[in-house]
PDB file of C-alpha atoms in Angstrom:
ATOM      1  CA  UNK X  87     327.817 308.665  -6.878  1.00 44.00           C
ATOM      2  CA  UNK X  88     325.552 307.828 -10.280  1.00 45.00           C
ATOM      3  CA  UNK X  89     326.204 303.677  -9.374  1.00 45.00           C
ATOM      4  CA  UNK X  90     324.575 304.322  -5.630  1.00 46.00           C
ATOM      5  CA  UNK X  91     321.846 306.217  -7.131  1.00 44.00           C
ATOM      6  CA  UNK X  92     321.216 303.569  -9.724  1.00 44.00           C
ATOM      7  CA  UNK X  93     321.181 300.822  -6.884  1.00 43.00           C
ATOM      8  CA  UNK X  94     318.373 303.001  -4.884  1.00 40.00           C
ATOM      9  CA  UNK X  95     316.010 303.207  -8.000  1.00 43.00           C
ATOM     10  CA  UNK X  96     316.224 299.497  -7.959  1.00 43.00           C
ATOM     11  CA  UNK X  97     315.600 298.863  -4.393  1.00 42.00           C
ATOM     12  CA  UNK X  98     312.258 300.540  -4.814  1.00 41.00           C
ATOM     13  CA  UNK X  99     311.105 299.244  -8.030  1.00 41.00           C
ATOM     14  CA  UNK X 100     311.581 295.970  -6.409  1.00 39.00           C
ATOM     15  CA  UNK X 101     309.514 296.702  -3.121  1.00 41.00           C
ATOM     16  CA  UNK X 102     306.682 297.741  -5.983  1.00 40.00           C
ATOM     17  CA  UNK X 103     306.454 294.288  -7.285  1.00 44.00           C
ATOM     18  CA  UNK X 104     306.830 292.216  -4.203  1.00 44.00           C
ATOM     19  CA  UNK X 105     303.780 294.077  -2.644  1.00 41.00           C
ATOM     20  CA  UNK X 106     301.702 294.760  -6.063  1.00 44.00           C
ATOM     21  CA  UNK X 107     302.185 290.397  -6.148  1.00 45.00           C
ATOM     22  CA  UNK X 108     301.076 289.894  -2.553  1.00 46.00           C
ATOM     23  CA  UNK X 109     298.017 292.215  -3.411  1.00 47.00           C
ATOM     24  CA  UNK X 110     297.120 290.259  -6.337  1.00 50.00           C
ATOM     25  CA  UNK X 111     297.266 286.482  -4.036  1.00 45.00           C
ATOM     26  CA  UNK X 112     295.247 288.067  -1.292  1.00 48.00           C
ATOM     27  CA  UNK X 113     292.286 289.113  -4.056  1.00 54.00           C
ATOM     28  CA  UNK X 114     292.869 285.661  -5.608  1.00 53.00           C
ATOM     29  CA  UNK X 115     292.217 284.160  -1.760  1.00 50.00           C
ATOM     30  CA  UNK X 116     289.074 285.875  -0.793  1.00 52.00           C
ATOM     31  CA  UNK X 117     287.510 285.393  -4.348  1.00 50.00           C
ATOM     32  CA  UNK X 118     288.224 281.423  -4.116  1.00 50.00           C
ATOM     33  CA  UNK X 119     286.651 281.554  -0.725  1.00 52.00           C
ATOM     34  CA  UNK X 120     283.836 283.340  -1.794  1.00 53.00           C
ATOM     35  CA  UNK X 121     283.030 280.572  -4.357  1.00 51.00           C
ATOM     36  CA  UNK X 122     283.589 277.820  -1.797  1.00 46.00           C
ATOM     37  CA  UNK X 123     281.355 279.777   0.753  1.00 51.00           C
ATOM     38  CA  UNK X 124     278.789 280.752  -2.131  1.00 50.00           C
ATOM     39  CA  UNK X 125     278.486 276.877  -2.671  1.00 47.00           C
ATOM     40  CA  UNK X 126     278.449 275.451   0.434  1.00 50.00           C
ATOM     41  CA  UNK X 127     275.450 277.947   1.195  1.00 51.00           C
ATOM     42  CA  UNK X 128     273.473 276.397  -2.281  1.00 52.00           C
ATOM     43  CA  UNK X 129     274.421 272.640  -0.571  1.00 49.00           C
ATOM     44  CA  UNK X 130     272.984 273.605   2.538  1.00 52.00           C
ATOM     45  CA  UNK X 131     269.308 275.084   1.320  1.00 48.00           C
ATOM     46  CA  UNK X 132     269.344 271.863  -0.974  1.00 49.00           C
ATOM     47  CA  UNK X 133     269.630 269.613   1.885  1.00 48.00           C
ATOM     48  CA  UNK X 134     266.956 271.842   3.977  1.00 50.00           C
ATOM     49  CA  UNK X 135     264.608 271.601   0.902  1.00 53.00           C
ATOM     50  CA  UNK X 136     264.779 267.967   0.355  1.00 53.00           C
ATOM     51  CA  UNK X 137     264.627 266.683   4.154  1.00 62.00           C
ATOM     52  CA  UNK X 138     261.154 266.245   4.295  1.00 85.00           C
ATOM     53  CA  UNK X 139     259.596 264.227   7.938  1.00 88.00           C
ATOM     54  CA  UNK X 140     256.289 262.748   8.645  1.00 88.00           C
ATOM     55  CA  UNK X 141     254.949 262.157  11.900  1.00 87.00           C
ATOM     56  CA  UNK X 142     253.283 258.962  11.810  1.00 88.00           C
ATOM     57  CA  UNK X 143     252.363 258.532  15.713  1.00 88.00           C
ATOM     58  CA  UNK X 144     249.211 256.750  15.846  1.00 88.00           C
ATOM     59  CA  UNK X 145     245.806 258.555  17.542  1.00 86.00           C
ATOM     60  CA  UNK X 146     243.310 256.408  19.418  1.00 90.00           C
ATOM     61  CA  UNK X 147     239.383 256.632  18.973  1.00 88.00           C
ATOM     62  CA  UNK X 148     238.726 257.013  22.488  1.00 88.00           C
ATOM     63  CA  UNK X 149     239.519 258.638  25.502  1.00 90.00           C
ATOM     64  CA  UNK X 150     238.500 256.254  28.251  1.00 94.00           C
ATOM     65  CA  UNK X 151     236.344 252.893  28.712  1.00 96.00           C
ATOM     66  CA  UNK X 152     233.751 252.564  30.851  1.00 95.00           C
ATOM     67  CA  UNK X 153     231.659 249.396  30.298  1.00 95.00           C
ATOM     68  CA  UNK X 154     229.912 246.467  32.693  1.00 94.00           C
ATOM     69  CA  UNK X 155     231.205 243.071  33.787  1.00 94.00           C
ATOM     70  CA  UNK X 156     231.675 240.841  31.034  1.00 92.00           C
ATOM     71  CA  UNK X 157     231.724 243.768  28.349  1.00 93.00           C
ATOM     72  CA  UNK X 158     234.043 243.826  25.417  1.00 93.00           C
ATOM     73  CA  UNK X 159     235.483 246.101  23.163  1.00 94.00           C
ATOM     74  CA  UNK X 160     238.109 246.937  20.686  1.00 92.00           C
ATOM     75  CA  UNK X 161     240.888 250.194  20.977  1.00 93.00           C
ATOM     76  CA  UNK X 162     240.779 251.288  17.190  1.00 90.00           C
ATOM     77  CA  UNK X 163     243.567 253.845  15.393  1.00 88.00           C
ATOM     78  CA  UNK X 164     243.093 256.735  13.681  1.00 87.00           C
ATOM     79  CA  UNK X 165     243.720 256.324   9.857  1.00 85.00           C
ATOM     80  CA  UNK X 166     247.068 257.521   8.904  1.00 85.00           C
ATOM     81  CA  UNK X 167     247.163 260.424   5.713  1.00 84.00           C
ATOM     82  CA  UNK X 168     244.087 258.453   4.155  1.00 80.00           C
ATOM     83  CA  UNK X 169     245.510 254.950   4.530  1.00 83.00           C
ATOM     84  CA  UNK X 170     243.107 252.743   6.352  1.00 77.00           C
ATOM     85  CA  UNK X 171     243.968 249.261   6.117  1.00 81.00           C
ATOM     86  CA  UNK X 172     247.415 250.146   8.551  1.00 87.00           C
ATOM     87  CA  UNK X 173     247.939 246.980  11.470  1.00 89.00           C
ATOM     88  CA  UNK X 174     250.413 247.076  14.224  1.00 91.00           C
ATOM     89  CA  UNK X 175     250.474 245.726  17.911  1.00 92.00           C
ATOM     90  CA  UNK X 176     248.741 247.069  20.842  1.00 92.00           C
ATOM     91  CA  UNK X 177     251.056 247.745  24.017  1.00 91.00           C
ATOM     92  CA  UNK X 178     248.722 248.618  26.712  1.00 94.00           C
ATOM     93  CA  UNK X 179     249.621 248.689  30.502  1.00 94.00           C
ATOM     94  CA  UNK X 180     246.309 248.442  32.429  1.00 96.00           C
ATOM     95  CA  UNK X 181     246.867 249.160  36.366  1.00 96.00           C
ATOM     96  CA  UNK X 182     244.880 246.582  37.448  1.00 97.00           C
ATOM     97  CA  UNK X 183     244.450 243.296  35.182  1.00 96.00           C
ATOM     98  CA  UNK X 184     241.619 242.191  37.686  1.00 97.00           C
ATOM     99  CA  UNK X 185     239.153 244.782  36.573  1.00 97.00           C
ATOM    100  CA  UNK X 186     240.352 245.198  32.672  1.00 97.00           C
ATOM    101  CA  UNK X 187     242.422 242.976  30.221  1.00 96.00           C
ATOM    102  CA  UNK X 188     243.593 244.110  27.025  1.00 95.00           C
ATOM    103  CA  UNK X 189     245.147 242.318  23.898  1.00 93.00           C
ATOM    104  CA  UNK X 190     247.821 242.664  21.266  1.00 92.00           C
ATOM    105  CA  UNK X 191     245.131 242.988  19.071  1.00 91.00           C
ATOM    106  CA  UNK X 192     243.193 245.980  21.230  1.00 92.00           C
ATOM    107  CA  UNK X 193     240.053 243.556  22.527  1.00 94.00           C
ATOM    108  CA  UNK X 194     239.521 244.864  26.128  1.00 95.00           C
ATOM    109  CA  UNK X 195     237.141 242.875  28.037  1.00 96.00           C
ATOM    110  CA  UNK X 196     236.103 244.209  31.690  1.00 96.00           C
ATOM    111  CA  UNK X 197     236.084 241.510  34.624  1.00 96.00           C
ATOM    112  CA  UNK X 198     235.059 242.766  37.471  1.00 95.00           C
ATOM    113  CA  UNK X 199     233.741 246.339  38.893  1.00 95.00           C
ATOM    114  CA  UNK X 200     236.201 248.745  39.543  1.00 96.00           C
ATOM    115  CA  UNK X 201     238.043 251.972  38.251  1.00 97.00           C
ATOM    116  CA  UNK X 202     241.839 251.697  36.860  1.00 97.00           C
ATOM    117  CA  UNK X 203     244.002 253.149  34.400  1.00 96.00           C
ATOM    118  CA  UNK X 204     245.283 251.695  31.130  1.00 96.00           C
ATOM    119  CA  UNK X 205     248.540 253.354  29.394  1.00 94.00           C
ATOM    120  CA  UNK X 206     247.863 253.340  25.296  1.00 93.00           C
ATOM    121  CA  UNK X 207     250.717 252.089  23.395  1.00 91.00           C
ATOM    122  CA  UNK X 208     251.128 251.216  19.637  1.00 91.00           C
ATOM    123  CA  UNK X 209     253.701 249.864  17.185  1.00 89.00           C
ATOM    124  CA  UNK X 210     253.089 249.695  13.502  1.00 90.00           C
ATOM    125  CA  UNK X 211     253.943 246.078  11.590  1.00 90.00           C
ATOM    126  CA  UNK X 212     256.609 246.382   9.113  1.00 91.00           C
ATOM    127  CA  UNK X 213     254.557 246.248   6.585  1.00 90.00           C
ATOM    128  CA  UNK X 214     252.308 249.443   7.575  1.00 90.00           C
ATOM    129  CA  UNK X 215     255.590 251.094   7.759  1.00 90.00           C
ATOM    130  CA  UNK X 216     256.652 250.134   4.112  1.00 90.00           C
ATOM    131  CA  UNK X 217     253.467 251.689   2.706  1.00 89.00           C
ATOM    132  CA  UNK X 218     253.787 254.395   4.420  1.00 89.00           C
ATOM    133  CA  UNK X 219     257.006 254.720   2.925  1.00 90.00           C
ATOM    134  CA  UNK X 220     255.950 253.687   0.054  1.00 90.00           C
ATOM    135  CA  UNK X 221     253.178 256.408  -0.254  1.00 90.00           C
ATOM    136  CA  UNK X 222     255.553 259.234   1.249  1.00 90.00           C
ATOM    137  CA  UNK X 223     259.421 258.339  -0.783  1.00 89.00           C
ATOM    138  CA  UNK X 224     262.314 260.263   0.405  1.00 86.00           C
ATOM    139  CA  UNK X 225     260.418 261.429   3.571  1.00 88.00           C
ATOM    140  CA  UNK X 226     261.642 260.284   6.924  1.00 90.00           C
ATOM    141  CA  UNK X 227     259.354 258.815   9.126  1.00 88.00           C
ATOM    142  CA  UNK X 228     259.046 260.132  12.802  1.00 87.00           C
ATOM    143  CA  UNK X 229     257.171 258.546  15.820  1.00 85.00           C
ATOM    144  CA  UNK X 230     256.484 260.139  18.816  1.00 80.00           C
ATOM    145  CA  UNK X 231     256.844 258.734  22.293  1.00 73.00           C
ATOM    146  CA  UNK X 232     252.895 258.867  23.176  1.00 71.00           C
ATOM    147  CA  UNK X 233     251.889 256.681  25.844  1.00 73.00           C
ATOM    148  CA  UNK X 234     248.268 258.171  26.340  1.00 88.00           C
ATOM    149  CA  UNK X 235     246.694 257.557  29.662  1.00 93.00           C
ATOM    150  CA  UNK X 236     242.855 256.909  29.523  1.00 94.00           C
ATOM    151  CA  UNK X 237     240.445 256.050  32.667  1.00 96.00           C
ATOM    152  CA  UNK X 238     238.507 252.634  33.194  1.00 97.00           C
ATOM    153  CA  UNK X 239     235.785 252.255  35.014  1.00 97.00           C
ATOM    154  CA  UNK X 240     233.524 248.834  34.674  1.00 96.00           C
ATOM    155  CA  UNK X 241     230.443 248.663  36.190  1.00 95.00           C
ATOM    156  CA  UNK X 242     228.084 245.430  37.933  1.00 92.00           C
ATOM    157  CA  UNK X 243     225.743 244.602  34.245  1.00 83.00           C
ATOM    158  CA  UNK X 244     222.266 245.557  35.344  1.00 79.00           C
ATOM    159  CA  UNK X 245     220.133 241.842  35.716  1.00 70.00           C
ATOM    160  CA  UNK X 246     217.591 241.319  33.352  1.00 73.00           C
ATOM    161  CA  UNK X 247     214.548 239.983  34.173  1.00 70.00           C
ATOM    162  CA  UNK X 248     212.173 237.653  32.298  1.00 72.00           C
ATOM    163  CA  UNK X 249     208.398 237.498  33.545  1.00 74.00           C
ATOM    164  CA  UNK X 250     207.490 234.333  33.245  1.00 79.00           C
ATOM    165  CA  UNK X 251     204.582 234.249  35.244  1.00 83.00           C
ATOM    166  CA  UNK X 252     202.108 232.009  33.723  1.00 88.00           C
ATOM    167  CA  UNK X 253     199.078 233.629  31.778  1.00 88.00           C
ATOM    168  CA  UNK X 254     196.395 231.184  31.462  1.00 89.00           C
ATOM    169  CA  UNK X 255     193.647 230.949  28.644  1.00 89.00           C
ATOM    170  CA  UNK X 256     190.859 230.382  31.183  1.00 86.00           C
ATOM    171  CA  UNK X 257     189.884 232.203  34.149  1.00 86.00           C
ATOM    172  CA  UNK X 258     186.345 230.891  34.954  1.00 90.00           C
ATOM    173  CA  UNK X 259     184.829 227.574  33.597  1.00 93.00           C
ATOM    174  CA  UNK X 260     181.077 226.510  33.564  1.00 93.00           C
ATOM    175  CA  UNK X 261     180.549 223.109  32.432  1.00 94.00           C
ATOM    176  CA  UNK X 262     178.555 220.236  32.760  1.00 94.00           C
ATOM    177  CA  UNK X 263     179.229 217.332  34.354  1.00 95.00           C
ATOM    178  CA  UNK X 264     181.589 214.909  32.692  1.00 94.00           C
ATOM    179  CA  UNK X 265     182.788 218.230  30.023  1.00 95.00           C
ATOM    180  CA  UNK X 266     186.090 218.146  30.178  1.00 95.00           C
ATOM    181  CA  UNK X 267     188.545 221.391  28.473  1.00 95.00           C
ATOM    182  CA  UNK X 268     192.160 221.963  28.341  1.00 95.00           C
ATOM    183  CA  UNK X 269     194.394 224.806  29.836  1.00 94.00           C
ATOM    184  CA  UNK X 270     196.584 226.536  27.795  1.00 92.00           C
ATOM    185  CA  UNK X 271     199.517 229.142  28.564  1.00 91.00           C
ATOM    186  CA  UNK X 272     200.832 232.041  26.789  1.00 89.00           C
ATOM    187  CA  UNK X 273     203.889 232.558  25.334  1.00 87.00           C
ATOM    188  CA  UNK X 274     206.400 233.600  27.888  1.00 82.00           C
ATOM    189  CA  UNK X 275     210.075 235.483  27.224  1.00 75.00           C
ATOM    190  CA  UNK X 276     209.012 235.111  23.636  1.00 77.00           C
ATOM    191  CA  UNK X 277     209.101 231.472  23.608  1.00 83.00           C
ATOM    192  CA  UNK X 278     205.638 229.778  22.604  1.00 80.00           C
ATOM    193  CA  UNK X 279     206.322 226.073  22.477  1.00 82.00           C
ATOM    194  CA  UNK X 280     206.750 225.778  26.273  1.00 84.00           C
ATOM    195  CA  UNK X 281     206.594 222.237  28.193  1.00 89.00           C
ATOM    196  CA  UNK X 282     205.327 222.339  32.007  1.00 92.00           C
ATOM    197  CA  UNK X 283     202.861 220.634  34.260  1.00 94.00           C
ATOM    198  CA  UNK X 284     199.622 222.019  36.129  1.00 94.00           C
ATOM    199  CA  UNK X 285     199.175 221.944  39.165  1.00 93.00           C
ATOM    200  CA  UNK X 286     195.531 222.925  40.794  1.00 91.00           C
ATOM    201  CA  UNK X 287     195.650 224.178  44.402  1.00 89.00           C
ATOM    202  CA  UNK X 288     192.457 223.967  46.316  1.00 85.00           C
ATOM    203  CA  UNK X 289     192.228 226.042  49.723  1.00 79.00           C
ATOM    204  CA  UNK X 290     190.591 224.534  52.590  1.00 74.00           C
ATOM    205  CA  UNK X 291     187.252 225.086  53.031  1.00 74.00           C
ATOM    206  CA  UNK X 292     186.338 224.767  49.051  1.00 83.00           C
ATOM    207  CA  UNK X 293     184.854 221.841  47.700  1.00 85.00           C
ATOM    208  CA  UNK X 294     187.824 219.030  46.031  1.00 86.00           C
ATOM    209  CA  UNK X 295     185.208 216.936  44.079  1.00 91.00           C
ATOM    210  CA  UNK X 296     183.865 219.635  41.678  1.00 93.00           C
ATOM    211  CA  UNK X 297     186.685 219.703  39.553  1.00 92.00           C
ATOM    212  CA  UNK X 298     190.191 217.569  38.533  1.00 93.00           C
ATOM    213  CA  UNK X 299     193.170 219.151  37.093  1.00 94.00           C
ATOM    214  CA  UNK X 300     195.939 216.981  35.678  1.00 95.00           C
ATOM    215  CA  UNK X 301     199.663 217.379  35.156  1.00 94.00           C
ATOM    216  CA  UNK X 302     199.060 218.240  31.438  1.00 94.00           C
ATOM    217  CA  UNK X 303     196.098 220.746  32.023  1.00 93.00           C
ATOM    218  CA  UNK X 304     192.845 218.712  31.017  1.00 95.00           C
ATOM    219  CA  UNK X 305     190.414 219.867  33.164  1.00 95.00           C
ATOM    220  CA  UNK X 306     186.993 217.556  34.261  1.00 96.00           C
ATOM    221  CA  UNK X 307     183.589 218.484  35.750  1.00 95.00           C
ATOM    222  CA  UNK X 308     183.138 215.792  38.332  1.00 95.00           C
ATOM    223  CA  UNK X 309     180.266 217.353  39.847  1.00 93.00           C
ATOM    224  CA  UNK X 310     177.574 219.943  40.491  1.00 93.00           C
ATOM    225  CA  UNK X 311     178.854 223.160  42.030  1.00 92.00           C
ATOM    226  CA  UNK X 312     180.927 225.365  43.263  1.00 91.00           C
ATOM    227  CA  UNK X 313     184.884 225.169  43.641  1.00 90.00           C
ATOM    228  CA  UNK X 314     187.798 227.824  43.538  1.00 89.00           C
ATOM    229  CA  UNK X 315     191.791 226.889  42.783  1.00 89.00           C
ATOM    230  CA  UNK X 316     194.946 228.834  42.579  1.00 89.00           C
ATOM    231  CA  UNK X 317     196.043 226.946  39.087  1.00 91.00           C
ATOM    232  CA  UNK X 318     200.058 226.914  38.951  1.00 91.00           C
ATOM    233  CA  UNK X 319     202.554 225.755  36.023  1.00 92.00           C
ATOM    234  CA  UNK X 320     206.053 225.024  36.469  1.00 90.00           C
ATOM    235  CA  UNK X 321     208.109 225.085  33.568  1.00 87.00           C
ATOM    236  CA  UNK X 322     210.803 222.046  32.541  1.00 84.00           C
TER     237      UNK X 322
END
């Protein structure tokens, strides 16, 4: 009877280890994973805190065109985070090229009157993107799709007129017979040193013989008395 109750003490100290070991893996476990997640939680806010983004997608000066036959113009960009001297190529999709044309370069030039559309589209060079780049380091650059739509409308240009209606120095002459004078005309559109020839238009029922008028404005008394003439200059 003493050997069986021998074997029973040992059973149970036994039991007492095995579980008192498993105890002591399971703490070992959780306090490795607890490092691993502690960690991978310090990893992740580093990569948050050093993923910085830009957006670089360009803004356009204007919101629609209007101009008149013939009129030109140029689509400008917004500077970019102080940087001015940025280039790139202009993408723009006008709905009707017969009324508006626009350039790689952003010269629109209207053709005819008419309204359309024209889609805005720009791509930075290379170049613009490595100062950009340059200016922002370990910042990724972002573009949005923006394809802004803007209205066109080009007008008829208004006609300007010149007067060039001759303005003479004389408008009544009294001379003697055999005097002869010279008729002059004033500056016209700005332009003084004008070439023409005179041309002296006597109505029926005047007398012909008082006065002559050449092609280069000398004027002669020919006679005593009285005449009228519509005097005339054509310009060449």
């Amino acid at each position: 009877m003493k050997s069986k109750k021998y074997l029973l003490m040992g059973l149970l100290v036994c039991s007492v280890l095995g579980l008192a070991a498993h105890v002591s893996f399971a703490e070992e476990t959780k306090a490795t994973m607890e490092t691993l997640e502690t960690v991978s939680s310090e990893s992740n806010a580093k990569t948050k805190e050093t993923a910085k983004e830009l957006d670089i997608t360009p803004t356009f000066k204007l919101e629609k065109i209007k101009t008149t036959v013939g009129g030109k113009g140029l689509i400008e960009v917004e500077p970019l985070e102080g940087l001015k001297d940025l280039k790139g190529t202009f993408k723009v999709t006008v709905a009707d090229t017969s009324i508006l044309t626009v350039d790689k370069q952003g010269t629109w030039q209207g053709l005819k009157a008419g309204t359309t559309t024209a889609v805005l589209d720009f791509e930075w060079s290379e170049e613009s993107l490595a100062k950009i780049q340059k200016k922002f380091p370990d910042t990724q650059l972002n573009q949005k799709s923006i394809a802004q739509e803007i209205p066109v409308e080009v007008t008829q240009a208004d006609e300007k007129f010149v007067d060039i209606t001759p303005e003479y120095n004389l408008k009544e002459i009294k001379a003697k017979i055999g005097e002869t004078g010279q008729f002059t005309v004033k500056p016209m559109g700005g332009v003084s040193d004008l070439k023409g020839i005179f041309t002296a238009h006597i109505s029926s029922g005047q007398a012909k013989d008082v006065l002559s008028v050449d092609a280069d404005g000398k004027w002669t008394a020919l006679k005593a008395g009285k005449t009228e003439f519509v005097l005339d200059y054509k310009v060449i």
